[in-house]
Every structure is written in structure tokens, then in C-alpha cells.
CSV table of C-alpha atoms in Angstrom, one decimal:
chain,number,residue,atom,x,y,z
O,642,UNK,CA,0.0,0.0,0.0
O,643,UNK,CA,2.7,2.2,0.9
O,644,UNK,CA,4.6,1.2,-2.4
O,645,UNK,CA,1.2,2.4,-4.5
O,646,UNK,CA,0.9,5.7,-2.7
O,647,UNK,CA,4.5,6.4,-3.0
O,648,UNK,CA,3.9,5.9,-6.8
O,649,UNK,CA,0.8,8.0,-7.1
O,650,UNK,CA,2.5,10.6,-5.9
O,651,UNK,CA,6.1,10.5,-8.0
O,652,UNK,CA,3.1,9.9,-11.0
O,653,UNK,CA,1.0,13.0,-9.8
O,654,UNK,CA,4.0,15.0,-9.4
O,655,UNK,CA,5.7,14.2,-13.1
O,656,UNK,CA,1.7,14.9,-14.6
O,657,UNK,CA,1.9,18.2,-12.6
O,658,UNK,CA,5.2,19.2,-13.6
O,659,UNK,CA,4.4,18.6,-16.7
O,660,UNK,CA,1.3,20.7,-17.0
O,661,UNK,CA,3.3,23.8,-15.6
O,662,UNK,CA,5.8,23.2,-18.5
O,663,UNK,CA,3.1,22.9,-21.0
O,664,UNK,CA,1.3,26.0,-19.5
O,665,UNK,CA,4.8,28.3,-19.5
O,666,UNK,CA,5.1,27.5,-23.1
O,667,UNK,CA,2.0,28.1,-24.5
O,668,UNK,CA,1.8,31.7,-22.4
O,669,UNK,CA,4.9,32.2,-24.9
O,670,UNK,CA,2.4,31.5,-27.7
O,671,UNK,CA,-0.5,33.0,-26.6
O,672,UNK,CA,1.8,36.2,-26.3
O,673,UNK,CA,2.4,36.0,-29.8
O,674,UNK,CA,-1.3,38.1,-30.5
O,675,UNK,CA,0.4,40.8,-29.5
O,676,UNK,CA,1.7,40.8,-32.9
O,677,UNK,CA,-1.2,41.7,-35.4
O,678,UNK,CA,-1.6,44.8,-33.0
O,679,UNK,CA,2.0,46.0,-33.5
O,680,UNK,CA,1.7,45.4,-37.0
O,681,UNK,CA,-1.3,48.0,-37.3
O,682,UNK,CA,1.9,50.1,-36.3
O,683,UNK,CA,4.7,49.5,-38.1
O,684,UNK,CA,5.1,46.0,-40.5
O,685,UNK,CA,9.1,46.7,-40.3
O,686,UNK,CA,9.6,47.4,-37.1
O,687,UNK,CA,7.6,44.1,-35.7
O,688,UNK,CA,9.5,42.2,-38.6
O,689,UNK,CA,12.9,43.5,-37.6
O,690,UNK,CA,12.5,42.9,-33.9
O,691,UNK,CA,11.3,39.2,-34.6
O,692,UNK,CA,14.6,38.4,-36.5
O,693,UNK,CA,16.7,40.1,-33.5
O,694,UNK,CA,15.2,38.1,-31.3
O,695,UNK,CA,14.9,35.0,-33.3
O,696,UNK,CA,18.7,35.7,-33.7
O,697,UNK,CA,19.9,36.0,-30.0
O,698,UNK,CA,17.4,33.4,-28.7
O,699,UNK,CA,19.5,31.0,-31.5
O,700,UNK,CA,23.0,32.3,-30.0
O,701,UNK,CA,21.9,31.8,-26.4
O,702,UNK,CA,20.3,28.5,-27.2
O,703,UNK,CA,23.1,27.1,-29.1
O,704,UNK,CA,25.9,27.8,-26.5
O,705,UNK,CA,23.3,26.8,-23.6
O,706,UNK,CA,23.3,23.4,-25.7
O,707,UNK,CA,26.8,23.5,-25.6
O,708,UNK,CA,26.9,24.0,-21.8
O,709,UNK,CA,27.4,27.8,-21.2
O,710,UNK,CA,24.2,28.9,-19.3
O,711,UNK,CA,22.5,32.1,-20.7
O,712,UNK,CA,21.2,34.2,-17.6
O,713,UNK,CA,17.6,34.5,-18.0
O,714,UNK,CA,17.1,33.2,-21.7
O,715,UNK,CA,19.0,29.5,-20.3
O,716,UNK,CA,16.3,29.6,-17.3
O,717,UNK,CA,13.1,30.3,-19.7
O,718,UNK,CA,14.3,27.5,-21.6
O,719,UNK,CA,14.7,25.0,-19.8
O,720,UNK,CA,11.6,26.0,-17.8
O,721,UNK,CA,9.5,25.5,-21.2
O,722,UNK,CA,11.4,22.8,-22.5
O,723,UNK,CA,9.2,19.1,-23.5
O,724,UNK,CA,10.9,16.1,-22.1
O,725,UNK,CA,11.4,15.1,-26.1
O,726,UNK,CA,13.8,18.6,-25.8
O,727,UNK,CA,16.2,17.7,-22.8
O,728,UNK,CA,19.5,18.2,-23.6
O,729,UNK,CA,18.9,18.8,-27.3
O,730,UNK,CA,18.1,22.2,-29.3
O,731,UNK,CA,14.9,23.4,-28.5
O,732,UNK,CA,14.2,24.3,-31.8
O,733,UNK,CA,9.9,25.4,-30.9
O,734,UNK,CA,11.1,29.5,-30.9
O,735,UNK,CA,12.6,29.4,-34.2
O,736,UNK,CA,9.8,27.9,-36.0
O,737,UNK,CA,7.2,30.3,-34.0
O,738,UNK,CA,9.5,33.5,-35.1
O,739,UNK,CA,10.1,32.2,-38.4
O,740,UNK,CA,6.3,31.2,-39.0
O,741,UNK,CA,5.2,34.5,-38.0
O,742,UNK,CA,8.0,36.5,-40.2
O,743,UNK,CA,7.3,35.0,-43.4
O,744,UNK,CA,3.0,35.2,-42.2
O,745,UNK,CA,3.9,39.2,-42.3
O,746,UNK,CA,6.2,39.1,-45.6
O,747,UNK,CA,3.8,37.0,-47.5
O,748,UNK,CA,0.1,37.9,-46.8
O,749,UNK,CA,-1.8,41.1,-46.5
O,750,UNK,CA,-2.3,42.2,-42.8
O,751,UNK,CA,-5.6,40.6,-42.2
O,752,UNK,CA,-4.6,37.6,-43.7
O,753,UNK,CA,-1.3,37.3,-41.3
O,754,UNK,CA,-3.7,38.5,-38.6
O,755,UNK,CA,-6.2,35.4,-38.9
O,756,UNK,CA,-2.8,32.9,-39.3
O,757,UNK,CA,-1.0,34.6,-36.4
O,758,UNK,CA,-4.2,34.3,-34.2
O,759,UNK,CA,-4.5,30.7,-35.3
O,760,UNK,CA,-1.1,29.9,-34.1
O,761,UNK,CA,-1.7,32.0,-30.6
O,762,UNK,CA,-5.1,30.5,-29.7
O,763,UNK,CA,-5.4,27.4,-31.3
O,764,UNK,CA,-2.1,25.8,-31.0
O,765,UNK,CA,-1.7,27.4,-28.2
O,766,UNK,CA,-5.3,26.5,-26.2
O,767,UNK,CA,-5.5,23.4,-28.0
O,768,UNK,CA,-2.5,21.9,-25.9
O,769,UNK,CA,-3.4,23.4,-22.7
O,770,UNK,CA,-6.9,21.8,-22.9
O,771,UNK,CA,-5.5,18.3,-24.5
O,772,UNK,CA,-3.1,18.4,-21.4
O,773,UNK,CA,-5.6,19.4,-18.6
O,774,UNK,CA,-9.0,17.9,-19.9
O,775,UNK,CA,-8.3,15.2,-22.8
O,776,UNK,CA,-9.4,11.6,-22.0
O,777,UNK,CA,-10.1,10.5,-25.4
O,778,UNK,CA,-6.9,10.5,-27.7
O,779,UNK,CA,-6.5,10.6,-31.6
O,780,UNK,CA,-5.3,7.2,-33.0
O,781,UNK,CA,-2.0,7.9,-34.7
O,782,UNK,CA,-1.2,11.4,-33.8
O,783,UNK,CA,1.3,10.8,-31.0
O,784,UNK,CA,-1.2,12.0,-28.4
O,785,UNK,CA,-3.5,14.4,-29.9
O,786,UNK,CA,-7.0,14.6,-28.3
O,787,UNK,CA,-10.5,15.0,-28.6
O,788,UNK,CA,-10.5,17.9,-26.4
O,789,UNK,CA,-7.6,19.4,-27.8
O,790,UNK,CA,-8.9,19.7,-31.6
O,791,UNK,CA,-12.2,20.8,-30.3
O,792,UNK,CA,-10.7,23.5,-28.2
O,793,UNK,CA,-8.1,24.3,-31.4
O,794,UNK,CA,-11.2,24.5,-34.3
O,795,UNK,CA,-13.1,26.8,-31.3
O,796,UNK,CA,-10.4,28.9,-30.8
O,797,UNK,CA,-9.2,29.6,-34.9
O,798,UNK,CA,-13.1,29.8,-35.5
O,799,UNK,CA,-13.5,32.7,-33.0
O,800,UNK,CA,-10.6,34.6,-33.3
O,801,UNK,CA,-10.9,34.2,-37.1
O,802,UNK,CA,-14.4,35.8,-37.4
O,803,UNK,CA,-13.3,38.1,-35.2
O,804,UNK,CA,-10.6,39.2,-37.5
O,805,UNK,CA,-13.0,38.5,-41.3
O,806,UNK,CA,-16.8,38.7,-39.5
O,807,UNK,CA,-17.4,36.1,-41.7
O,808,UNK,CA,-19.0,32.8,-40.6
O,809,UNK,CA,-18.7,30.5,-43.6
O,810,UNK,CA,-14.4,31.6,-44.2
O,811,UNK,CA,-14.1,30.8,-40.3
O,812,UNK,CA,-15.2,27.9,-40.0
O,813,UNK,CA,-13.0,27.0,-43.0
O,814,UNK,CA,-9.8,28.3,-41.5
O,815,UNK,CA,-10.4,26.4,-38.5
O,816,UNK,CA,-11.8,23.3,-40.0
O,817,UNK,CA,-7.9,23.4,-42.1
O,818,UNK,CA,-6.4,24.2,-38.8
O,819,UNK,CA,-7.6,21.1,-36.4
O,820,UNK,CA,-6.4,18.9,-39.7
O,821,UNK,CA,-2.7,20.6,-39.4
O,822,UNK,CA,-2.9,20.8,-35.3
O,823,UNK,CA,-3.9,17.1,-35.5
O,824,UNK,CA,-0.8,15.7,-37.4
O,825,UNK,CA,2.2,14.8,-35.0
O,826,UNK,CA,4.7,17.7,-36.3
O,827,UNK,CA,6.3,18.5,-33.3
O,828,UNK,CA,7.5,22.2,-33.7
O,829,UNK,CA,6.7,22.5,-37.4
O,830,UNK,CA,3.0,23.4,-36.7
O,831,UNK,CA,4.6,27.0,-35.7
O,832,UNK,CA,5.7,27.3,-39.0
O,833,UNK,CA,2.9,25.9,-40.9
O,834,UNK,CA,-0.5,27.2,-39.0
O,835,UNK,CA,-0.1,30.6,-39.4
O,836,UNK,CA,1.5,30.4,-43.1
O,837,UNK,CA,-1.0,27.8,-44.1
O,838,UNK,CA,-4.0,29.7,-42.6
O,839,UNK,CA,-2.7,32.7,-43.8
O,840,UNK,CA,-2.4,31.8,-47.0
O,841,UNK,CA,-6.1,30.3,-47.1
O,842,UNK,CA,-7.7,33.6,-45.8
O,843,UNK,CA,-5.8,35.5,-48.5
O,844,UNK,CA,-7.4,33.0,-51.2
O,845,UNK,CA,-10.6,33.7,-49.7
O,846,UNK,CA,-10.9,37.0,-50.5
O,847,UNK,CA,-9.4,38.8,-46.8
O,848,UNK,CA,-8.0,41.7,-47.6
């Protein structure tokens, strides 16, 4: 009895740590909405300050891989980093930066605004609720749930009408954004949600 207790609790405690990981990093995404405000602004400046930071977070994460600690940008790290990431690259930054760069270069503002959103909310909340509330899981998605996808297509429908005001194009954009959430590509979904979705809300006519 003492034996089970003693492994509920070193369970409980791994689920737990692992939710406050999962939560830290998605804050990072969530962040990211900032963007589409800044870009109402200045296009350049938000574009320029994306590659400086994409830049130094590369630096500092490539010497912290090599074993010289980074104060602050080390601790963030290794505070968001997945288990899959210990002692490895953590490669998730560069793929959001880079998605959301070439989201401003290629598509009109509202477009980038919908694919940017997309990637902030529903990557973002999709993971959070997959973590915290999914029971039923996706066969042959390493993991995805139920919960998750619902929570993903919710979130791009919502913040994608709230960008267009146009039911029929949101619920598109999000139906095409659970089917890319859904497929096990680790990091890349930072690079393709917000260019994909993007891209789509250009085709349909947001301008």
C-alpha cells in the first residue's frame, strides 16, 4: 500500500510538472497576439525585432546546448522545454518566429492577422486543454486529443471571425487548422499554421 501511494504521488508529481511546463510555453504562444496589434503600427519594425530576437534566442540556445548557461534566456528555456527537448536544441522558438515572419512578408495584414491568431489560440489553447481535460486521444497522432482539436477549431473559429466577421471563411480556416494541429509535427506546426492559414484567408478574398 505504501509502495502504490508512493507511486501516485512521483506519478501526480511528473503529470503536474508537466502541465506547468506545458502552460509556460504556451503563455509564450499566446503572447504572440500581441503581434497583429503591432503590425497596425509598423510592418518593419515588428518584422525587424522578430529576426533580432529569433537571432539571439539562436545564440543563447546554441551555447546553452553546448553547456554555457544564458542568464535568463537558459532559465526560460529550460523551464518550457518538453521532455522530447532535454539536452537537445529546443528548436519550438525558431519555427514560431520564423512562421510568423514570413505570415507578415507574404500575406496582407488581415490575412497574417487570422494565421497569427490561429497559431496564438489554437495551438496554443489546444495543448493546454489536450493536457488538462483530454481523455479520449486521436489514434496515430502521438497523443493528440479530442478535447484538444475541439478546443483548437473553437479557438481559430472565434478569433478568425473576429478578424474577417465572416462565418462560412471561419469555420473554413479552422476546420484546415484542427487537420494541421492534429498531425504529429512537433515544432513545425509553428511554422505551418499561421502560413498555411494565412495563406487560405488570402485566397478567400481577406484583404
Amino acid at each position: 500500500m505504501r509502495y502504490f501511494c508512493v507511486q501516485t504521488g512521483i506519478e501526480l508529481k511528473r503529470q503536474l510538472n508537466s502541465l506547468r511546463k506545458e502552460f509556460f510555453r504556451k503563455t509564450i504562444h499566446i503572447c504572440t497576439a500581441f503581434v497583429p496589434l503591432f503590425l497596425t503600427v509598423s510592418r518593419t519594425f515588428v518584422a525587424v525585432s522578430l529576426c533580432c530576437a529569433g537571432v539571439f534566442y539562436v545564440i543563447a540556445e546554441t551555447l546553452r546546448s553546448n553547456g554555457y548557461e544564458i542568464p535568463l534566456i537558459s532559465d526560460i528555456t529550460a523551464a518550457a522545454a518538453r521532455k522530447r527537448d532535454e539536452n537537445k536544441f529546443v528548436l519550438g522558438p525558431v519555427t514560431l518566429v520564423v512562421g510568423i515572419i514570413l505570415s507578415i512578408f507574404l500575406w496582407n495584414q488581415k490575412a497574417a492577422s487570422v494565421g497569427i491568431f490561429a497559431l496564438a489560440f489554437g495551438d496554443g489553447l489546444a495543448s493546454l486543454a489536450g493536457k488538462t481535460f483530454g481523455k479520449i486521444r486521436i489514434p496515430y497522432t502521438h497523443g493528440k486529443t479530442v478535447a484538444g482539436s475541439l478546443t483548437c477549431f473553437a479557438a481559430i473559429f472565434i478569433s478568425a471571425w473576429c478578424v474577417t466577421q465572416q462565418t462560412l471563411v471561419s469555420l473554413v480556416i479552422a476546420g484546415c487548422g484542427v487537420l494541421i494541429e492534429v498531425f504529429p509535427l512537433k515544432d513545425f506546426d509553428n511554422l505551418l499554421i499561421p502560413v498555411a492559414l494565412g495563406g487560405l484567408a488570402c485566397m478567400m478574398g481577406i484583404s
